[in-house]
Amino acid sequence: MIRLALSACRRRTAVPATALAVALAVSGCTGAPLGGGDEGGGPGPEPGAGRYGVSPLDNPDGTKPGLASITSDVDQDAARKLIEGLETKGRGPKTGYERDKFGYAWLDTADGVPLARNGCDTRNDLMNRDGQEVRFRSGSDCVVMAMTLHDPYTGKSIAWKKQEAMAVQIDHVVPLSYSWQMGSSRWPESKRRQFANDVLNLLPVDGPTNSAKQDSGPASWLPPNKQIRCSYAVRFAQAALKYEMPVTAADKRMMLTQCGG
């Protein structure tokens, strides 16, 4: 029962109300699911939380779900200050880039990042983190078979099933190829594995929209949903700053522009 409550609290799975109430009381798990119903009496959303996610300013390690809009003058000022901390340089050649240089996809053994070595691969961790009404493979509390995703990039909700896996893709906010051209080609492989599996730099999003992004920086690609563009710029900056990676001057200017600069 305790495990059930913790799973529900982290993943927002559907659990009968009576069973959940007893389990939560035993486990000490608190907090309402983001994007839940209109029932009164429950605790309010986390600081910076929107209807389907949390502001990146209130989610510096990327462990909380979604990507809420940044709209207030105070928060936009904080966003610009963060982006101003980025170093800039020209984008180098793509020579030698291969996805395998960052480890095989979605490995659970990239030490030094949140959710590593929890028995669940990175892709499923992210589907669990951001999905609503999550359904798992029989006998598993990891493998997601179906869910509803509110895609921050388009603003639409996606009813996803594993049979149509590519309808939702995991976006590297700072693309791996971009990072290669900005210096990760010289990183040790362990750091590249961390970067490729760090939840701070990863978002489940609409598949076709992610495919259109390719390895673009913010100067050449931004989410179609304009309300989320400052948040996207902040998340891009957070990942680059964490890994001490510069961005191009054009990308930095565009990021500042999205946050009122």
CSV table of C-alpha atoms in Angstrom, one decimal, residues 42-213:
chain,number,residue,atom,x,y,z
A,42,GLY,CA,-6.7,19.6,-0.9
A,43,PRO,CA,-3.3,21.3,-0.8
A,44,GLY,CA,-2.6,23.9,-3.4
A,45,PRO,CA,-0.2,23.5,-6.3
A,46,GLU,CA,3.6,23.7,-6.0
A,47,PRO,CA,5.2,27.1,-6.2
A,48,GLY,CA,5.3,28.2,-9.9
A,49,ALA,CA,2.9,25.5,-11.0
A,50,GLY,CA,0.6,25.9,-13.9
A,51,ARG,CA,-2.3,23.8,-15.1
A,52,TYR,CA,0.1,21.1,-16.4
A,53,GLY,CA,3.5,21.8,-15.0
A,54,VAL,CA,6.0,23.8,-13.0
A,55,SER,CA,7.9,26.9,-14.0
A,56,PRO,CA,11.6,26.1,-14.8
A,57,LEU,CA,12.5,28.9,-12.3
A,58,ASP,CA,11.0,26.7,-9.6
A,59,ASN,CA,12.3,23.5,-11.0
A,60,PRO,CA,16.1,23.9,-11.2
A,61,ASP,CA,16.9,20.2,-11.3
A,62,GLY,CA,14.2,19.2,-13.7
A,63,THR,CA,12.6,16.6,-11.5
A,64,LYS,CA,9.1,18.2,-11.4
A,65,PRO,CA,6.7,17.8,-14.3
A,66,GLY,CA,6.0,19.9,-17.3
A,67,LEU,CA,7.0,23.5,-18.3
A,68,ALA,CA,4.7,26.2,-17.1
A,69,SER,CA,4.7,29.7,-18.6
A,70,ILE,CA,6.7,32.6,-17.2
A,71,THR,CA,4.6,35.7,-17.3
A,72,SER,CA,5.1,38.0,-14.4
A,73,ASP,CA,7.6,40.9,-14.7
A,74,VAL,CA,9.4,39.6,-11.6
A,75,ASP,CA,9.9,36.2,-13.1
A,76,GLN,CA,10.8,37.5,-16.5
A,77,ASP,CA,13.5,39.6,-14.8
A,78,ALA,CA,14.8,36.6,-13.0
A,79,ALA,CA,14.8,34.7,-16.3
A,80,ARG,CA,16.8,37.4,-18.1
A,81,LYS,CA,19.4,37.4,-15.2
A,82,LEU,CA,19.8,33.7,-15.6
A,83,ILE,CA,20.2,33.8,-19.3
A,84,GLU,CA,22.7,36.7,-19.0
A,85,GLY,CA,25.0,34.3,-17.2
A,86,LEU,CA,25.6,32.3,-20.4
A,87,GLU,CA,29.0,32.5,-22.2
A,88,THR,CA,28.9,32.7,-26.0
A,89,LYS,CA,31.1,31.4,-28.8
A,90,GLY,CA,30.7,30.4,-32.4
A,91,ARG,CA,29.2,27.0,-33.3
A,92,GLY,CA,31.9,24.5,-34.2
A,93,PRO,CA,31.8,21.7,-36.8
A,94,LYS,CA,29.7,18.6,-36.4
A,95,THR,CA,32.6,16.4,-37.4
A,96,GLY,CA,32.7,13.2,-35.5
A,97,TYR,CA,29.3,13.5,-33.9
A,98,GLU,CA,27.4,10.2,-33.3
A,99,ARG,CA,24.5,9.6,-30.9
A,100,ASP,CA,26.5,6.6,-29.5
A,101,LYS,CA,29.1,9.0,-28.2
A,102,PHE,CA,26.5,9.9,-25.5
A,103,GLY,CA,25.9,6.3,-24.5
A,104,TYR,CA,23.1,4.1,-25.7
A,105,ALA,CA,19.7,5.8,-25.6
A,106,TRP,CA,17.9,6.2,-22.2
A,107,LEU,CA,20.3,4.2,-20.1
A,108,ASP,CA,19.6,4.1,-16.3
A,109,THR,CA,23.3,4.1,-15.3
A,110,ALA,CA,24.4,7.7,-16.1
A,111,ASP,CA,25.5,8.4,-12.5
A,112,GLY,CA,25.4,12.0,-11.2
A,113,VAL,CA,21.9,12.9,-12.5
A,114,PRO,CA,18.5,12.7,-10.9
A,115,LEU,CA,16.6,9.4,-11.2
A,116,ALA,CA,19.7,7.4,-12.2
A,117,ARG,CA,19.9,3.8,-11.1
A,118,ASN,CA,16.3,3.7,-10.0
A,119,GLY,CA,15.5,0.5,-12.0
A,120,CYS,CA,13.7,2.4,-14.8
A,121,ASP,CA,15.1,3.8,-18.0
A,122,THR,CA,15.2,7.5,-18.7
A,123,ARG,CA,12.5,7.6,-21.3
A,124,ASN,CA,10.0,5.9,-19.0
A,125,ASP,CA,11.0,8.0,-16.1
A,126,LEU,CA,10.1,11.1,-18.1
A,127,MET,CA,6.8,9.6,-19.3
A,128,ASN,CA,6.0,8.9,-15.7
A,129,ARG,CA,7.1,12.4,-14.6
A,130,ASP,CA,5.0,14.4,-17.1
A,131,GLY,CA,2.2,12.0,-18.1
A,132,GLN,CA,-1.3,12.1,-16.6
A,133,GLU,CA,-3.6,9.0,-16.3
A,134,VAL,CA,-0.5,6.9,-16.7
A,135,ARG,CA,-1.1,3.1,-17.3
A,136,PHE,CA,1.8,0.7,-16.9
A,137,ARG,CA,2.6,-2.7,-18.4
A,138,SER,CA,1.1,-5.5,-16.3
A,139,GLY,CA,3.4,-6.3,-13.4
A,140,SER,CA,5.5,-3.2,-13.9
A,141,ASP,CA,5.6,0.2,-12.2
A,142,CYS,CA,8.0,1.5,-14.8
A,143,VAL,CA,7.0,0.7,-18.4
A,144,VAL,CA,4.4,3.2,-19.6
A,145,MET,CA,1.8,1.7,-22.0
A,146,ALA,CA,-0.6,4.7,-22.2
A,147,MET,CA,-1.0,8.2,-20.8
A,148,THR,CA,-2.2,11.7,-21.6
A,149,LEU,CA,0.5,14.3,-22.2
A,150,HIS,CA,-0.1,18.0,-22.2
A,151,ASP,CA,2.6,19.0,-24.8
A,152,PRO,CA,4.2,22.3,-23.8
A,153,TYR,CA,5.5,22.9,-27.3
A,154,THR,CA,2.1,23.0,-29.0
A,155,GLY,CA,-0.3,23.4,-26.1
A,156,LYS,CA,-2.3,20.4,-27.1
A,157,SER,CA,-3.1,17.2,-25.2
A,158,ILE,CA,-2.0,13.9,-26.7
A,159,ALA,CA,-3.6,10.6,-25.9
A,160,TRP,CA,-0.6,8.4,-26.2
A,161,LYS,CA,-0.3,4.6,-26.5
A,162,LYS,CA,2.9,2.6,-26.8
A,163,GLN,CA,1.7,1.1,-30.1
A,164,GLU,CA,2.1,4.6,-31.6
A,165,ALA,CA,5.4,5.3,-29.8
A,166,MET,CA,6.7,8.2,-32.0
A,167,ALA,CA,3.6,10.3,-31.4
A,168,VAL,CA,5.5,11.5,-28.3
A,169,GLN,CA,9.3,11.9,-28.4
A,170,ILE,CA,11.7,12.9,-25.7
A,171,ASP,CA,13.3,16.2,-26.6
A,172,HIS,CA,16.8,17.1,-25.6
A,173,VAL,CA,16.1,20.8,-25.0
A,174,VAL,CA,19.8,21.5,-25.8
A,175,PRO,CA,20.3,19.0,-28.6
A,176,LEU,CA,23.1,16.6,-28.4
A,177,SER,CA,24.5,17.6,-31.7
A,178,TYR,CA,24.4,21.3,-30.7
A,179,SER,CA,26.3,20.4,-27.5
A,180,TRP,CA,28.9,18.6,-29.6
A,181,GLN,CA,29.5,21.7,-31.7
A,182,MET,CA,29.7,23.8,-28.5
A,183,GLY,CA,32.3,21.7,-26.8
A,184,SER,CA,30.9,18.4,-25.6
A,185,SER,CA,33.1,16.7,-28.2
A,186,ARG,CA,35.9,17.3,-25.7
A,187,TRP,CA,34.0,16.1,-22.6
A,188,PRO,CA,34.8,12.7,-21.0
A,189,GLU,CA,32.2,10.1,-22.1
A,190,SER,CA,30.8,10.0,-18.6
A,191,LYS,CA,29.8,13.6,-18.7
A,192,ARG,CA,28.2,13.1,-22.1
A,193,ARG,CA,26.2,10.2,-20.7
A,194,GLN,CA,25.0,12.5,-17.9
A,195,PHE,CA,24.1,15.2,-20.3
A,196,ALA,CA,22.1,12.9,-22.5
A,197,ASN,CA,20.1,11.5,-19.6
A,198,ASP,CA,19.7,14.5,-17.3
A,199,VAL,CA,16.0,15.2,-16.7
A,200,LEU,CA,16.8,18.9,-16.6
A,201,ASN,CA,17.5,18.8,-20.3
A,202,LEU,CA,14.6,16.4,-21.3
A,203,LEU,CA,10.9,16.9,-22.1
A,204,PRO,CA,8.3,14.5,-23.5
A,205,VAL,CA,6.7,16.5,-26.4
A,206,ASP,CA,4.7,16.1,-29.6
A,207,GLY,CA,6.8,13.9,-31.9
A,208,PRO,CA,6.4,15.7,-35.2
A,209,THR,CA,7.2,19.1,-33.6
A,210,ASN,CA,10.3,17.6,-32.0
A,211,SER,CA,11.4,16.2,-35.3
A,212,ALA,CA,11.1,19.6,-36.9
A,213,LYS,CA,13.4,21.1,-34.3
